[in-house]
Short mmCIF file of C-alpha atoms in Angstrom, two decimals:
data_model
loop_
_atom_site.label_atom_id
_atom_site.label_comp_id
_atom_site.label_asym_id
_atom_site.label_seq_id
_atom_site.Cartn_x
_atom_site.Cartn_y
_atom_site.Cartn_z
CA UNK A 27 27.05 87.20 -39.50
CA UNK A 28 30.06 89.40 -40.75
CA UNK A 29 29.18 88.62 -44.11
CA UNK A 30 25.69 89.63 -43.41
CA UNK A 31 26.66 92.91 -41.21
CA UNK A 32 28.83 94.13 -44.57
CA UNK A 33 26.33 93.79 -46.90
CA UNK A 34 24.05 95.99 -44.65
CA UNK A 35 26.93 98.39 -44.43
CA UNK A 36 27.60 98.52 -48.33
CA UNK A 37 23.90 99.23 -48.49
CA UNK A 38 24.05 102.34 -46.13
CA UNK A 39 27.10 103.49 -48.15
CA UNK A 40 25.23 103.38 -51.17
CA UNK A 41 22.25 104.50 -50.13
CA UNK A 42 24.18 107.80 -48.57
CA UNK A 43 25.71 108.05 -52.06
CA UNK A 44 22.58 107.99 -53.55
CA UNK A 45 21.37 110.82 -51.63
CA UNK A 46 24.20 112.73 -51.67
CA UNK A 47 24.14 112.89 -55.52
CA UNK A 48 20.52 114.01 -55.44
CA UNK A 49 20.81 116.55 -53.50
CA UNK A 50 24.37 117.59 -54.79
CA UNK A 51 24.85 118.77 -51.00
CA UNK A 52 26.33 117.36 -48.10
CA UNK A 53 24.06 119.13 -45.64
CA UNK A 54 21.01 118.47 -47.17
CA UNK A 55 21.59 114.80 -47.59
CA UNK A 56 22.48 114.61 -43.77
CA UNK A 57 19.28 116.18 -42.88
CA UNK A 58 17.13 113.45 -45.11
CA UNK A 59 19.16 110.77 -43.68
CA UNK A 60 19.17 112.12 -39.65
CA UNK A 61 22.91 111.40 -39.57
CA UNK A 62 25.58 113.98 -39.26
CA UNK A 63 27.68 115.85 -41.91
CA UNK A 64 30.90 114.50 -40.85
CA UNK A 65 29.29 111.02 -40.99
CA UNK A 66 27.49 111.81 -44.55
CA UNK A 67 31.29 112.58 -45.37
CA UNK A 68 33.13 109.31 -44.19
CA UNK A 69 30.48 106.70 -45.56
CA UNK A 70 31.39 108.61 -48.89
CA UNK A 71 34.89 108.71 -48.29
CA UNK A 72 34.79 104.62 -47.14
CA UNK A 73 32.68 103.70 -50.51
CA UNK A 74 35.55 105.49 -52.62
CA UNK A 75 37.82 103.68 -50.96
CA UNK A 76 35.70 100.25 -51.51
CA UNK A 77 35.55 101.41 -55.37
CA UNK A 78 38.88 102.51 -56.14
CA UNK A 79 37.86 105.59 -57.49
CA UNK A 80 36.62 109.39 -56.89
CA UNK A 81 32.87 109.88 -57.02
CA UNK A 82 32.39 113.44 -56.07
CA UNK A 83 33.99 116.60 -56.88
CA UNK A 84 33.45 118.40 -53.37
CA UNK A 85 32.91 122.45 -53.23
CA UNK A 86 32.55 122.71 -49.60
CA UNK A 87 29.27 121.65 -48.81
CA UNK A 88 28.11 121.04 -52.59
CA UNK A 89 29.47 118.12 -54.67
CA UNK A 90 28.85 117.04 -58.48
CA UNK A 91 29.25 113.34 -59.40
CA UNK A 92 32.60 112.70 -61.51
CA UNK A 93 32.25 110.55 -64.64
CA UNK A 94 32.67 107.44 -62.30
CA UNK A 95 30.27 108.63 -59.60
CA UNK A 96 27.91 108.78 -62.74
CA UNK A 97 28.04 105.40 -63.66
CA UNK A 98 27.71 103.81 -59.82
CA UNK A 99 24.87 105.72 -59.30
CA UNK A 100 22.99 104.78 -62.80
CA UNK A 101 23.96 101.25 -61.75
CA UNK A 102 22.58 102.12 -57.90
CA UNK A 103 19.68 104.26 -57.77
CA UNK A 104 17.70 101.60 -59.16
CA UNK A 105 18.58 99.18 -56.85
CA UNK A 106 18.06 101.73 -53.43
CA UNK A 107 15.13 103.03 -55.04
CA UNK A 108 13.49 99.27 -55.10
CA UNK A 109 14.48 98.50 -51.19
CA UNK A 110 13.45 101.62 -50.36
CA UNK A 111 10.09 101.02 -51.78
CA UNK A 112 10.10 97.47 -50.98
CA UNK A 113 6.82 97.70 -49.20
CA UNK A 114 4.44 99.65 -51.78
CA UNK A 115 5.75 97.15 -53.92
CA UNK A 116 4.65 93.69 -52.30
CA UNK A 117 1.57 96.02 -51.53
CA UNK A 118 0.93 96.83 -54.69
CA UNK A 119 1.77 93.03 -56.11
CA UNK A 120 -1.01 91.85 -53.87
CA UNK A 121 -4.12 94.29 -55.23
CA UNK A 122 -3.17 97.04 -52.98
CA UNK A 123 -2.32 99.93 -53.45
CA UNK A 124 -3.58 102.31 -50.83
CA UNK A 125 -0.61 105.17 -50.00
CA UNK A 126 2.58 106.16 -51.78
CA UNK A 127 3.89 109.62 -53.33
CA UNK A 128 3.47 110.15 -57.40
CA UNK A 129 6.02 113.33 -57.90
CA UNK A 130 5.49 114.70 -61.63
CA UNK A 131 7.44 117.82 -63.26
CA UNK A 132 5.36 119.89 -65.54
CA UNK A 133 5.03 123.46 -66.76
CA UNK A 134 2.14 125.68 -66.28
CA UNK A 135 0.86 125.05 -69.70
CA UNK A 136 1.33 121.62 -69.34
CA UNK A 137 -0.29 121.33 -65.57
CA UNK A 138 -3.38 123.81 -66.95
CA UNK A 139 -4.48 121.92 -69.63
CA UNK A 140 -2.82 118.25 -70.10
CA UNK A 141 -2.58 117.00 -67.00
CA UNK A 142 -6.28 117.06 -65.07
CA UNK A 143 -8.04 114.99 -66.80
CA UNK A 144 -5.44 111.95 -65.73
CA UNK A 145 -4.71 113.46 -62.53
CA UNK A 146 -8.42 113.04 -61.76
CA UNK A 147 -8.75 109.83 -63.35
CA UNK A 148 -5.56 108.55 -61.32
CA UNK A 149 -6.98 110.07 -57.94
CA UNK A 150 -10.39 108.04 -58.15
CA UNK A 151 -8.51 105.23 -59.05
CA UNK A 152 -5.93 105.51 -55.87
CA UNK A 153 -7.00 108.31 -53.75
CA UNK A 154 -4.70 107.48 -51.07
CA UNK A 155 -1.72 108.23 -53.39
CA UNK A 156 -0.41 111.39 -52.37
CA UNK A 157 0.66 113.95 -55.61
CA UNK A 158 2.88 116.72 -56.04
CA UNK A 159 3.11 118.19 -59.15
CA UNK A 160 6.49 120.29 -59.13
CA UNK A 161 5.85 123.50 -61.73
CA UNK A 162 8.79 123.95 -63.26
CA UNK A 163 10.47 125.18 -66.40
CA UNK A 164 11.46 122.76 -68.75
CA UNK A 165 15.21 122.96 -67.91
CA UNK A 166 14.20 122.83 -63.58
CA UNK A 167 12.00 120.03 -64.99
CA UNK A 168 15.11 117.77 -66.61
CA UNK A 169 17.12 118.65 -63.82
CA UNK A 170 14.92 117.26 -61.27
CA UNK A 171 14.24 114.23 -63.43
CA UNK A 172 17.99 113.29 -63.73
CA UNK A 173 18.53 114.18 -60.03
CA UNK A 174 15.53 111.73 -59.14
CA UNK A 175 13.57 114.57 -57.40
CA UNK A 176 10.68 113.44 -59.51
CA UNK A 177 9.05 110.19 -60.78
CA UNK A 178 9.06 111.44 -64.13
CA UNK A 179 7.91 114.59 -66.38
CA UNK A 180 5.49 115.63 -68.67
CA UNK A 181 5.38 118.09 -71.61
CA UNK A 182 6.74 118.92 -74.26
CA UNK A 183 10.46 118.54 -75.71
CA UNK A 184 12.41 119.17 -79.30
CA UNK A 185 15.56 117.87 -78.14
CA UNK A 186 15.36 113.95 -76.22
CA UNK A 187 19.22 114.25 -73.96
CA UNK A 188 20.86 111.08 -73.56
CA UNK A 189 19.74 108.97 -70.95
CA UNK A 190 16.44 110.25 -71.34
CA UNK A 191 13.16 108.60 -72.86
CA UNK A 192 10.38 110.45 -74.60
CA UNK A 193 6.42 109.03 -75.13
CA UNK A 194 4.95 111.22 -76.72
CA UNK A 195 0.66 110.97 -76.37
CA UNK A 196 -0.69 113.68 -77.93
CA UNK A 197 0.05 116.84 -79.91
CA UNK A 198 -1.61 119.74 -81.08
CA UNK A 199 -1.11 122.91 -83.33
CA UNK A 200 -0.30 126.43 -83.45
CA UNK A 201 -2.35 129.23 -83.99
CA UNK A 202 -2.85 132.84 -83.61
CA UNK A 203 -5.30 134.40 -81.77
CA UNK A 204 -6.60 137.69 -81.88
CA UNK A 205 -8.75 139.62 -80.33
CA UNK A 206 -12.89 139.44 -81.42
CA UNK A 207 -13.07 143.46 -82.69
CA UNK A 208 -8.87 142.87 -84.34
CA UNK A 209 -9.00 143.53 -87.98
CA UNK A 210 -7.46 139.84 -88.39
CA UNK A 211 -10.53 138.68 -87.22
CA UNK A 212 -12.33 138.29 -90.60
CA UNK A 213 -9.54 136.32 -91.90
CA UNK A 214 -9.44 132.16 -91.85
CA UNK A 215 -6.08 132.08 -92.96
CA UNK A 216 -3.10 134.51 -92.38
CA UNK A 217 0.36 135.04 -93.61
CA UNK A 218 3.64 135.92 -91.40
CA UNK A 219 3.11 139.21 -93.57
CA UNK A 220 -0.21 139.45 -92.14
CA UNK A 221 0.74 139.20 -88.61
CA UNK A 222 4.23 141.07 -88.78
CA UNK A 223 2.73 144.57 -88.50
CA UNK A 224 1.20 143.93 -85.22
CA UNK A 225 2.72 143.52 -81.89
CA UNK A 226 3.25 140.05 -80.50
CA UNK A 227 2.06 139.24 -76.92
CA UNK A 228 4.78 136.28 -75.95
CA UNK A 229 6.19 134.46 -72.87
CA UNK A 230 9.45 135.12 -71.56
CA UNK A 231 12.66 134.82 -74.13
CA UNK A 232 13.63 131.96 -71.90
CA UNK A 233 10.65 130.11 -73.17
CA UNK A 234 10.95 127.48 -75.88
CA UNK A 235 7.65 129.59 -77.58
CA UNK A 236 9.93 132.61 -78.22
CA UNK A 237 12.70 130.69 -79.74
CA UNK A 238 10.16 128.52 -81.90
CA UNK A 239 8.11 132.11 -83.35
CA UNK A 240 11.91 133.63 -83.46
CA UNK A 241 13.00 130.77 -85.72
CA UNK A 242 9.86 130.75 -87.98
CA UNK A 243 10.19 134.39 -88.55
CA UNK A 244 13.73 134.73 -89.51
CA UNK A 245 13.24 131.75 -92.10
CA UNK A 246 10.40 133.57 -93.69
CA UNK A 247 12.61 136.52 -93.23
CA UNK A 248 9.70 138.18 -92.03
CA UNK A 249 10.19 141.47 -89.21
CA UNK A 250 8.19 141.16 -86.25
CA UNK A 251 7.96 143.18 -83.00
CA UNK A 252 7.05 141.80 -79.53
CA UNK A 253 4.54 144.70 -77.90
CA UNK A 254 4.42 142.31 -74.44
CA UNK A 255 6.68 139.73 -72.60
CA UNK A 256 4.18 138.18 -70.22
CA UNK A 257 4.14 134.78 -68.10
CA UNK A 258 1.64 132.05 -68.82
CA UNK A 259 -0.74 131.42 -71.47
CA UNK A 260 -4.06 132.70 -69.15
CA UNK A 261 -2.28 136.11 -69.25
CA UNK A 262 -1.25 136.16 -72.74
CA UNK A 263 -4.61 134.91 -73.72
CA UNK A 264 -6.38 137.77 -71.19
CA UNK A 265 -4.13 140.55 -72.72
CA UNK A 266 -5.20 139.29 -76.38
CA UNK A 267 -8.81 139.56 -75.36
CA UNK A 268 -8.31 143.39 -74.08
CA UNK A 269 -6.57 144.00 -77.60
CA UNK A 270 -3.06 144.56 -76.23
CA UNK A 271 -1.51 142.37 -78.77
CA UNK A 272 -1.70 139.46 -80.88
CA UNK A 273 0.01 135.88 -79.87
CA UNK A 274 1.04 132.99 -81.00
CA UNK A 275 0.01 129.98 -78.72
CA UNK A 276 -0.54 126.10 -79.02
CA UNK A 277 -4.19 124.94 -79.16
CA UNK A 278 -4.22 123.30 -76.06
CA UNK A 279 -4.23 126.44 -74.28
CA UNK A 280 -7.88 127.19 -75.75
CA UNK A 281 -11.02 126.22 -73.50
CA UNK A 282 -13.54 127.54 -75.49
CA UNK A 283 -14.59 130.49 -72.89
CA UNK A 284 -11.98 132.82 -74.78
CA UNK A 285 -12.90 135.66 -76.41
CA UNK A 286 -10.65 135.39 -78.88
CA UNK A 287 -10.11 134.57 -82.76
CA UNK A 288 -8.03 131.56 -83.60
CA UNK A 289 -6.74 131.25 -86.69
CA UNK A 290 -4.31 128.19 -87.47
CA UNK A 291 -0.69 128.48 -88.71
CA UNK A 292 -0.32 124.87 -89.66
CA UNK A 293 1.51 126.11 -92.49
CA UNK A 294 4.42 127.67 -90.70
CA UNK A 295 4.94 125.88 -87.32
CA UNK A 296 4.79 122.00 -86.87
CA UNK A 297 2.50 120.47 -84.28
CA UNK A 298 3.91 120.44 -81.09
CA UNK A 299 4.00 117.27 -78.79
CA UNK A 300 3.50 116.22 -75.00
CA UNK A 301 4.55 112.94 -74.52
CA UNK A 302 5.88 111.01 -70.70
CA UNK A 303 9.65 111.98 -69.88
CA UNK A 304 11.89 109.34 -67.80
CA UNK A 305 14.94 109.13 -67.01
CA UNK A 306 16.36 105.64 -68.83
CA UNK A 307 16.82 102.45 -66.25
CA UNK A 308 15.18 104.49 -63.33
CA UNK A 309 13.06 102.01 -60.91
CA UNK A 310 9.74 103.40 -60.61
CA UNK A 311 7.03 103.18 -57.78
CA UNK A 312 3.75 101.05 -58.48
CA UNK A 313 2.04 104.18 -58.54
CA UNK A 314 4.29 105.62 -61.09
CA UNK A 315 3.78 102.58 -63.29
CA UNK A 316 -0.18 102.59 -63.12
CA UNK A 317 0.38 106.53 -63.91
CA UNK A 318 2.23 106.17 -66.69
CA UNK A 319 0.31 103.41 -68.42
CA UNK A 320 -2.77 105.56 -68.31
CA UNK A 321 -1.08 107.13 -70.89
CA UNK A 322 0.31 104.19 -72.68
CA UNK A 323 -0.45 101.03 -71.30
CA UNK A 324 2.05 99.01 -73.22
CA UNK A 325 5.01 101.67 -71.86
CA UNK A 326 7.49 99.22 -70.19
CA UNK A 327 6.92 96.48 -73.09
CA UNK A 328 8.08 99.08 -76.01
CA UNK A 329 11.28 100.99 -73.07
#
């Protein structure tokens, strides 16, 4: 029995560690685990003492995990995670899978015009699996992912962090579009030269868009001028159509109801790629496998 009763006690110090270092707060993890602040604060302090080493760097009520508190927790999460969703599992090993959470990270762009054709295949395969689909930025997005906020992301990325794996599914080009009356119009192929002497409608400088055009520019050494900074592609793309500007988007934004010119710039920028982001050795939910091999169905054979 006392071997039993500390086992069950290492697992509620863990499993407060866990939470603690997902939330990077002391009061928040209290209030997910019901238990007090002061209590939150001794299981910690008892599990450093069991490990021999510091696992928090505490800023009142905020902590960050040391280098140590890293490592238990990649070694951890994955084990809480799987008691803690013990029962979906056996559920979902016997043919059923009938509620559960899916939590995905995606941008607008990504959540507009990637996503809903697999969100609506998943929810008529498991409509009692409950979604939320956090829209983030790309940098929100990572940070939720390596916080375990969120099953896993999707969109695109140029640079894969460590600890991070990258699927990529699909990818599509970049173009310019322009509105139907813009002297471009005519054209099926344009230059940087072409474009530089009108104003560019673009998304925040924040944006990895920006950056990208920025880049491709300055190589060509080719002057351009933004006339608009404006926040998702349906605006950009609404503000091309009332001749505002000119823009440089990826294809997927285009439905087809658009009135708009596209002309491609395969020549200048490279395709750009959505693929599956996970965070590497992360325990994932049944539902977050059957998601995830929608999109590649041979995903935990090849990671």
């Amino acid at each position: 029995m006392a071997m039993l009763y500390y086992k069950q006690t290492r697992y509620k110090l863990l499993r407060t560690f866990c939470v603690v270092a997902q939330k990077e707060n002391i009061t928040h993890a209290a209030e997910q685990l019901h238990i007090s602040q002061p209590t939150v604060s001794l299981q910690i302090q008892a599990l450093e003492r069991e490990m021999g080493e510091q696992l928090l760097e505490r800023r009142g009520p905020s902590v960050r995990l040391t280098p140590e508190g890293k490592i238990l927790y990649q070694l951890v999460q994955p084990i809480a995670a799987g008691i803690d969703g013990l029962r979906e599992s056996f559920a979902a090993n016997l043919g059923k899978m009938e509620k559960g959470e899916l939590n995905i990270a995606a941008g607008q762009s990504t959540a507009l015009y990637v996503l809903p054709e697999y969100l609506k295949r998943f929810h008529q395969a498991y409509p009692g699996i409950r979604i939320n689909l956090h829209n983030v930025t790309g940098q929100s997005g990572m940070k939720m992912l390596l916080e375990d906020q969120v099953d896993l992301a999707v969109g695109p990325l140029l640079q894969v962090p460590e600890g991070i794996i990258y699927q990529p599914f699909a990818s599509f080009g970049s173009i310019l579009i322009v509105a139907q009356d813009h002297p471009l119009a005519t054209q099926d192929q344009v230059t940087l030269e072409d474009i530089a002497p009108y104003g560019l409608i673009l998304p925040p400088r924040n944006m990895s868009t920006w950056r990208m055009v920025d880049t491709v520019f300055r190589q060509h050494e080719v002057p351009y001028n933004v006339a608009m900074e404006a926040g998702g592609w349906e605006i950009v793309k609404k503000y091309v159509e009332m001749g505002l500007g000119v823009s440089i988007v990826t294809e997927v934004c285009l439905t087809g109801n658009e009135k708009v010119k596209a002309i491609p710039l395969h020549d200048y920028f490279p395709a750009r790629s959505y693929g599956l982001i996970v965070r590497r050795g992360k325990f994932f939910s049944p539902q977050a496998k059957r998601f995830i091999e929608m999109f590649d169905e041979n995903f935990f054979m090849s990671s």
